[in-house]
Amino acid sequence: MSKNKNVNKNKKVIVALSVSFLLSTEVFALTVMPEIRTTIPINNTDTTRIKCVHGQINSMDYSDGTGLIAKVDKSNRYAIISFQQLDTGLERKIINNKVNLGIGCGAEYYQMILDPQNMKSKTILLQQTWL
């Protein structure tokens, strides 16, 4: 086999492995587009990560008293959200009402309805309208 054929074969293998890796790392990711109110099922007991793909998070809007806990990291590229858990000593109650959440990411605004459920955690990717 010539050197060019080996190089092309190696490139194909590297591309295939790269695509497989990317697909496997985003298995539990959900992409949200701006200005379209999207209902998102999320984990009701664990944290959910929101990633601003193309910029920084510049605002997070939600009502107080909803049980939502939200923090933005120092880089302003990620937000971590979870739902408040009430512990009465006898039982642990998870607040799991749907919550409206708006996030400003770069020059776009994302509107979501968070629907807490008993499920695996996932990452929410805030994607831009143009690629």
XYZ file of N, CA, C and O in Angstrom:
524
model
N 0.838 -1.169 0.000
C 0.000 0.000 0.000
C 0.891 1.243 0.000
O 1.887 1.292 0.703
N 0.508 2.236 -0.762
C 1.334 3.437 -0.848
C 1.150 4.295 0.397
O 0.205 4.133 1.166
N 2.058 5.235 0.556
C 2.034 6.124 1.725
C 0.774 6.990 1.724
O 0.169 7.211 2.770
N 0.338 7.490 0.546
C -0.869 8.314 0.456
C -2.111 7.550 0.892
O -2.984 8.091 1.553
N -2.226 6.287 0.506
C -3.387 5.480 0.880
C -3.423 5.267 2.392
O -4.485 5.283 3.011
N -2.257 5.047 3.015
C -2.188 4.892 4.477
C -2.604 6.174 5.185
O -3.314 6.142 6.180
N -2.147 7.312 4.673
C -2.492 8.604 5.278
C -3.994 8.835 5.181
O -4.642 9.231 6.150
N -4.594 8.573 4.013
C -6.037 8.752 3.831
C -6.830 7.810 4.732
O -7.843 8.193 5.309
N -6.370 6.574 4.859
C -7.039 5.609 5.720
C -6.977 6.072 7.178
O -7.962 6.009 7.902
N -5.813 6.569 7.611
C -5.659 7.067 8.983
C -6.554 8.278 9.239
O -7.128 8.412 10.312
N -6.672 9.167 8.249
C -7.542 10.339 8.396
C -8.993 9.913 8.584
O -9.712 10.472 9.408
N -9.421 8.914 7.816
C -10.796 8.430 7.930
C -11.051 7.840 9.311
O -12.106 8.038 9.912
N -10.102 7.099 9.830
C -10.248 6.504 11.158
C -10.315 7.604 12.220
O -11.156 7.555 13.122
N -9.460 8.611 12.110
C -9.455 9.710 13.080
C -10.775 10.469 13.032
O -11.355 10.792 14.068
N -11.286 10.755 11.839
C -12.568 11.451 11.704
C -13.691 10.612 12.305
O -14.531 11.128 13.051
N -13.711 9.316 12.024
C -14.754 8.437 12.571
C -14.703 8.403 14.095
O -15.740 8.476 14.761
N -13.517 8.311 14.662
C -13.379 8.310 16.122
C -13.802 9.645 16.712
O -14.438 9.693 17.768
N -13.453 10.737 16.059
C -13.828 12.070 16.543
C -15.337 12.244 16.553
O -15.907 12.754 17.515
N -16.002 11.831 15.480
C -17.463 11.930 15.414
C -18.101 11.065 16.490
O -19.030 11.495 17.171
N -17.594 9.861 16.680
C -18.129 8.973 17.720
C -17.985 9.601 19.098
O -18.896 9.550 19.917
N -16.826 10.220 19.358
C -16.607 10.861 20.656
C -17.577 12.007 20.858
O -18.185 12.144 21.913
N -17.736 12.849 19.844
C -18.643 13.984 19.963
C -20.071 13.533 20.199
O -20.783 14.097 21.025
N -20.505 12.521 19.488
C -21.851 12.014 19.682
C -22.033 11.427 21.068
O -23.057 11.624 21.705
N -21.043 10.717 21.570
C -21.174 10.086 22.886
C -21.147 11.108 24.012
O -21.769 10.906 25.036
N -20.449 12.234 23.846
C -20.395 13.225 24.916
C -21.655 14.064 24.972
O -21.948 14.664 25.991
N -22.432 14.113 23.893
C -23.645 14.913 23.871
C -24.910 14.058 23.932
O -25.982 14.514 23.595
N -24.787 12.811 24.362
C -25.935 11.924 24.434
C -27.018 12.502 25.335
O -28.193 12.441 25.031
N -26.640 13.085 26.436
C -27.603 13.624 27.372
C -27.677 15.143 27.260
O -27.923 15.831 28.240
N -27.486 15.674 26.053
C -27.579 17.106 25.821
C -28.837 17.416 25.021
O -29.295 16.626 24.213
N -29.385 18.580 25.279
C -30.562 19.045 24.569
C -30.244 20.430 24.033
O -29.782 21.297 24.777
N -30.464 20.640 22.751
C -30.171 21.926 22.137
C -31.428 22.786 22.117
O -32.503 22.322 21.757
N -31.272 24.041 22.522
C -32.371 25.001 22.540
C -32.018 26.156 21.618
O -30.888 26.644 21.630
N -32.986 26.579 20.811
C -32.796 27.707 19.905
C -33.404 28.959 20.533
O -34.335 28.870 21.328
N -32.900 30.135 20.156
C -33.403 31.377 20.762
C -34.809 31.738 20.285
O -35.237 31.339 19.200
N -35.507 32.515 21.133
C -36.820 33.094 20.841
C -37.920 32.072 20.602
O -38.998 32.425 20.145
N -37.666 30.798 20.876
C -38.694 29.765 20.751
C -38.891 29.164 22.140
O -37.987 28.519 22.670
N -40.050 29.402 22.738
C -40.294 28.861 24.080
C -40.304 27.341 23.984
O -41.081 26.752 23.253
N -39.402 26.715 24.734
C -39.191 25.272 24.651
C -39.426 24.641 26.014
O -38.874 25.098 27.008
N -40.243 23.592 26.060
C -40.437 22.837 27.299
C -39.343 21.782 27.373
O -39.142 21.014 26.437
N -38.637 21.779 28.506
C -37.498 20.889 28.667
C -37.680 20.035 29.915
O -37.739 20.567 31.026
N -37.761 18.717 29.754
C -37.755 17.859 30.941
C -36.347 17.832 31.529
O -35.372 17.644 30.796
N -36.245 18.080 32.829
C -34.935 18.063 33.488
C -35.023 17.259 34.776
O -36.111 16.997 35.290
N -33.869 16.895 35.305
C -33.787 16.119 36.537
C -34.303 16.952 37.708
O -33.944 18.114 37.855
N -35.142 16.351 38.554
C -35.716 17.091 39.678
C -34.910 16.976 40.973
O -35.223 17.653 41.950
N -33.861 16.138 40.993
C -33.086 15.990 42.230
C -31.609 16.332 42.072
O -30.915 16.507 43.057
N -31.131 16.406 40.861
C -29.714 16.645 40.606
C -29.556 17.973 39.876
O -30.532 18.600 39.476
N -28.332 18.394 39.681
C -28.083 19.644 38.977
C -28.146 19.438 37.464
O -27.872 18.363 36.954
N -28.529 20.491 36.783
C -28.553 20.519 35.325
C -27.635 21.645 34.881
O -27.682 22.740 35.437
N -26.811 21.371 33.890
C -25.871 22.362 33.387
C -26.418 22.973 32.109
O -26.907 22.268 31.234
N -26.327 24.295 32.000
C -26.732 25.016 30.798
C -25.484 25.677 30.241
O -24.786 26.390 30.956
N -25.206 25.433 28.961
C -24.006 25.974 28.343
C -24.387 26.987 27.270
O -25.154 26.681 26.369
N -23.805 28.183 27.371
C -23.949 29.206 26.345
C -22.865 28.934 25.299
O -21.697 29.198 25.524
N -23.272 28.360 24.168
C -22.332 27.854 23.167
C -21.537 28.979 22.496
O -20.357 28.832 22.232
N -22.153 30.106 22.236
C -21.532 31.131 21.397
C -21.272 32.472 22.088
O -21.052 33.472 21.425
N -21.307 32.499 23.383
C -21.079 33.771 24.070
C -21.122 33.588 25.571
O -20.860 32.499 26.083
N -21.490 34.655 26.254
C -21.574 34.612 27.704
C -23.015 34.818 28.150
O -23.796 35.507 27.485
N -23.331 34.239 29.289
C -24.654 34.435 29.882
C -24.670 35.824 30.496
O -23.841 36.139 31.346
N -25.614 36.655 30.033
C -25.668 38.019 30.565
C -26.924 38.291 31.377
O -27.040 39.346 31.985
N -27.867 37.345 31.403
C -29.041 37.493 32.269
C -29.726 36.148 32.467
O -29.654 35.273 31.612
N -30.363 36.012 33.634
C -31.207 34.848 33.940
C -32.457 35.386 34.611
O -32.374 36.065 35.628
N -33.602 35.094 34.028
C -34.864 35.611 34.526
C -35.795 34.483 34.927
O -36.116 33.621 34.107
N -36.208 34.490 36.192
C -37.200 33.542 36.687
C -37.804 34.126 37.945
O -37.229 35.019 38.579
N -38.987 33.662 38.310
C -39.696 34.195 39.464
C -39.143 33.634 40.762
O -38.799 32.449 40.834
N -39.069 34.471 41.783
C -38.714 34.004 43.128
C -39.830 33.095 43.639
O -40.986 33.208 43.235
N -39.488 32.207 44.525
C -40.477 31.329 45.124
C -40.859 30.131 44.276
O -41.792 29.412 44.609
N -40.149 29.906 43.180
C -40.451 28.766 42.313
C -39.725 27.502 42.747
O -40.031 26.421 42.270
N -38.743 27.647 43.635
C -37.941 26.500 44.053
C -36.719 26.286 43.185
O -35.933 25.368 43.415
N -36.532 27.133 42.184
C -35.370 27.015 41.303
C -34.160 27.688 41.940
O -34.254 28.793 42.471
N -33.039 27.004 41.902
C -31.761 27.555 42.359
C -30.870 27.637 41.132
O -30.662 26.632 40.443
N -30.381 28.825 40.815
C -29.586 29.020 39.595
C -28.345 29.847 39.903
O -28.416 30.858 40.605
N -27.207 29.396 39.379
C -25.940 30.106 39.547
C -25.191 30.085 38.226
O -25.220 29.098 37.496
N -24.495 31.179 37.931
C -23.660 31.272 36.737
C -22.209 31.174 37.177
O -21.821 31.781 38.180
N -21.396 30.399 36.439
C -19.980 30.257 36.814
C -19.212 31.544 36.500
O -19.738 32.473 35.897
N -17.952 31.595 36.932
C -17.133 32.809 36.787
C -16.894 33.205 35.341
O -16.738 34.375 35.029
N -16.861 32.240 34.422
C -16.620 32.547 33.010
C -17.879 33.053 32.305
O -17.805 33.522 31.177
N -19.016 32.959 32.957
C -20.323 33.329 32.398
C -20.706 32.500 31.178
O -21.537 32.910 30.381
N -20.119 31.325 31.019
C -20.453 30.448 29.892
C -21.393 29.315 30.319
O -22.038 28.710 29.487
N -21.440 29.028 31.620
C -22.258 27.927 32.129
C -23.146 28.419 33.259
O -22.746 29.267 34.049
N -24.335 27.834 33.338
C -25.211 28.032 34.490
C -25.511 26.655 35.054
O -25.604 25.666 34.312
N -25.628 26.585 36.341
C -26.000 25.347 37.023
C -27.350 25.610 37.692
O -27.498 26.581 38.436
N -28.318 24.742 37.408
C -29.632 24.908 38.017
C -30.032 23.624 38.732
O -29.603 22.532 38.374
N -30.827 23.793 39.763
C -31.384 22.650 40.488
C -32.667 23.123 41.160
O -32.982 24.320 41.169
N -33.396 22.185 41.741
C -34.622 22.524 42.436
C -34.440 22.344 43.933
O -33.811 21.393 44.389
N -34.982 23.279 44.677
C -34.875 23.278 46.129
C -35.565 22.043 46.694
O -36.615 21.631 46.221
N -34.950 21.475 47.721
C -35.524 20.329 48.406
C -35.844 20.737 49.836
O -35.010 21.330 50.521
N -37.044 20.453 50.269
C -37.480 20.794 51.621
C -37.391 19.555 52.496
O -37.955 18.512 52.169
N -36.685 19.676 53.607
C -36.519 18.550 54.521
C -37.217 18.895 55.825
O -36.795 19.792 56.557
N -38.306 18.195 56.118
C -39.073 18.455 57.337
C -38.575 17.632 58.517
O -39.080 17.755 59.612
N -37.581 16.799 58.290
C -37.104 15.906 59.331
C -37.709 14.526 59.189
O -37.075 13.525 59.472
N -38.958 14.461 58.776
C -39.633 13.187 58.561
C -39.612 12.767 57.093
O -39.591 11.586 56.782
N -39.664 13.752 56.229
C -39.651 13.451 54.803
C -38.915 14.548 54.039
O -38.741 15.653 54.528
N -38.520 14.194 52.855
C -37.824 15.133 51.983
C -38.725 15.414 50.790
O -39.095 14.500 50.055
N -39.113 16.675 50.630
C -40.013 17.039 49.552
C -39.240 17.831 48.501
O -38.523 18.772 48.820
N -39.402 17.419 47.270
C -38.743 18.104 46.162
C -39.775 18.982 45.472
O -40.861 18.525 45.112
N -39.451 20.252 45.349
C -40.327 21.156 44.617
C -40.181 20.824 43.140
O -39.092 20.899 42.584
N -41.281 20.438 42.517
C -41.178 20.024 41.125
C -42.267 20.619 40.244
O -42.811 19.952 39.380
N -42.568 21.888 40.459
C -43.490 22.597 39.578
C -42.725 23.111 38.365
O -41.536 23.425 38.452
N -43.414 23.235 37.253
C -42.783 23.794 36.058
C -42.389 25.245 36.319
O -43.089 25.967 37.026
N -41.243 25.638 35.758
C -40.708 26.987 35.982
C -40.338 27.608 34.645
O -39.686 26.973 33.815
N -40.756 28.860 34.454
C -40.320 29.625 33.279
C -38.946 30.191 33.556
O -38.716 30.807 34.596
N -38.029 29.983 32.617
C -36.658 30.483 32.747
C -36.258 31.155 31.439
O -36.412 30.569 30.366
N -35.772 32.362 31.538
C -35.248 33.075 30.378
C -33.774 33.336 30.583
O -33.350 33.719 31.682
N -32.968 33.098 29.553
C -31.526 33.306 29.667
C -31.047 34.128 28.472
O -31.329 33.792 27.320
N -30.323 35.197 28.774
C -29.643 35.974 27.745
C -28.269 35.371 27.538
O -27.492 35.230 28.478
N -27.985 34.988 26.307
C -26.715 34.336 25.966
C -26.184 35.026 24.721
O -26.789 34.903 23.647
N -25.079 35.756 24.870
C -24.579 36.533 23.745
C -25.626 37.567 23.373
O -26.150 38.279 24.228
N -25.978 37.649 22.105
C -26.985 38.600 21.635
C -28.373 37.969 21.517
O -29.296 38.594 21.016
N -28.535 36.729 21.979
C -29.794 35.998 21.841
C -30.476 35.843 23.206
O -29.841 35.939 24.248
N -31.798 35.579 23.174
C -32.559 35.336 24.396
C -33.294 34.009 24.255
O -33.949 33.751 23.245
N -33.173 33.153 25.264
C -33.724 31.800 25.244
C -34.821 31.692 26.294
O -34.592 32.016 27.457
N -36.000 31.211 25.870
C -37.134 31.057 26.770
C -37.428 29.571 26.944
O -37.641 28.857 25.965
N -37.414 29.130 28.202
C -37.614 27.715 28.486
C -38.664 27.524 29.564
O -38.817 28.369 30.440
N -39.372 26.422 29.478
C -40.241 25.962 30.555
C -39.575 24.705 31.087
O -39.495 23.688 30.385
N -39.049 24.778 32.290
C -38.365 23.639 32.897
C -39.401 22.727 33.542
O -40.201 23.168 34.361
N -39.390 21.472 33.167
C -40.341 20.485 33.661
C -39.582 19.419 34.450
O -39.074 18.452 33.882
N -39.468 19.593 35.780
C -38.689 18.644 36.585
C -39.336 17.265 36.641
O -40.531 17.140 36.847
N -38.496 16.248 36.407
C -38.950 14.863 36.410
C -37.873 13.975 37.012
O -36.720 14.377 37.112
N -38.265 12.763 37.367
C -37.316 11.782 37.876
C -36.636 11.138 36.665
O -37.180 10.223 36.056
N -35.464 11.651 36.298
C -34.753 11.194 35.105
C -33.271 11.506 35.249
O -32.862 12.147 36.207
N -32.465 11.052 34.294
C -31.034 11.352 34.310
C -30.801 12.818 33.989
O -31.568 13.423 33.235
N -29.723 13.360 34.541
C -29.365 14.745 34.242
C -28.890 14.872 32.811
O -28.363 13.928 32.232
N -29.076 16.053 32.269
C -28.605 16.330 30.923
C -28.076 17.758 30.877
O -28.345 18.558 31.769
N -27.335 18.048 29.847
C -26.829 19.395 29.617
C -27.734 20.074 28.600
O -28.149 19.455 27.625
N -28.029 21.335 28.828
C -28.814 22.122 27.883
C -27.849 23.028 27.141
O -27.095 23.787 27.757
N -27.839 22.926 25.818
C -26.967 23.746 24.984
C -27.771 24.876 24.369
O -28.755 24.628 23.660
N -27.372 26.111 24.645
C -28.032 27.265 24.052
C -27.325 27.561 22.743
O -26.195 28.058 22.736
N -27.977 27.245 21.643
C -27.363 27.319 20.310
C -27.761 28.607 19.612
O -28.845 29.122 19.826
N -26.890 29.106 18.790
C -27.187 30.320 18.029
C -28.064 29.991 16.822
O -28.154 28.844 16.407
N -28.708 31.016 16.250
C -29.611 30.786 15.132
C -28.860 30.515 13.850
O -29.333 29.848 12.961
N -27.654 31.029 13.707
C -26.849 30.778 12.508
C -25.643 29.948 12.906
O -25.117 30.073 13.992
N -25.240 29.076 12.045
C -24.118 28.188 12.356
C -22.876 28.584 11.632
O -22.813 29.148 10.636
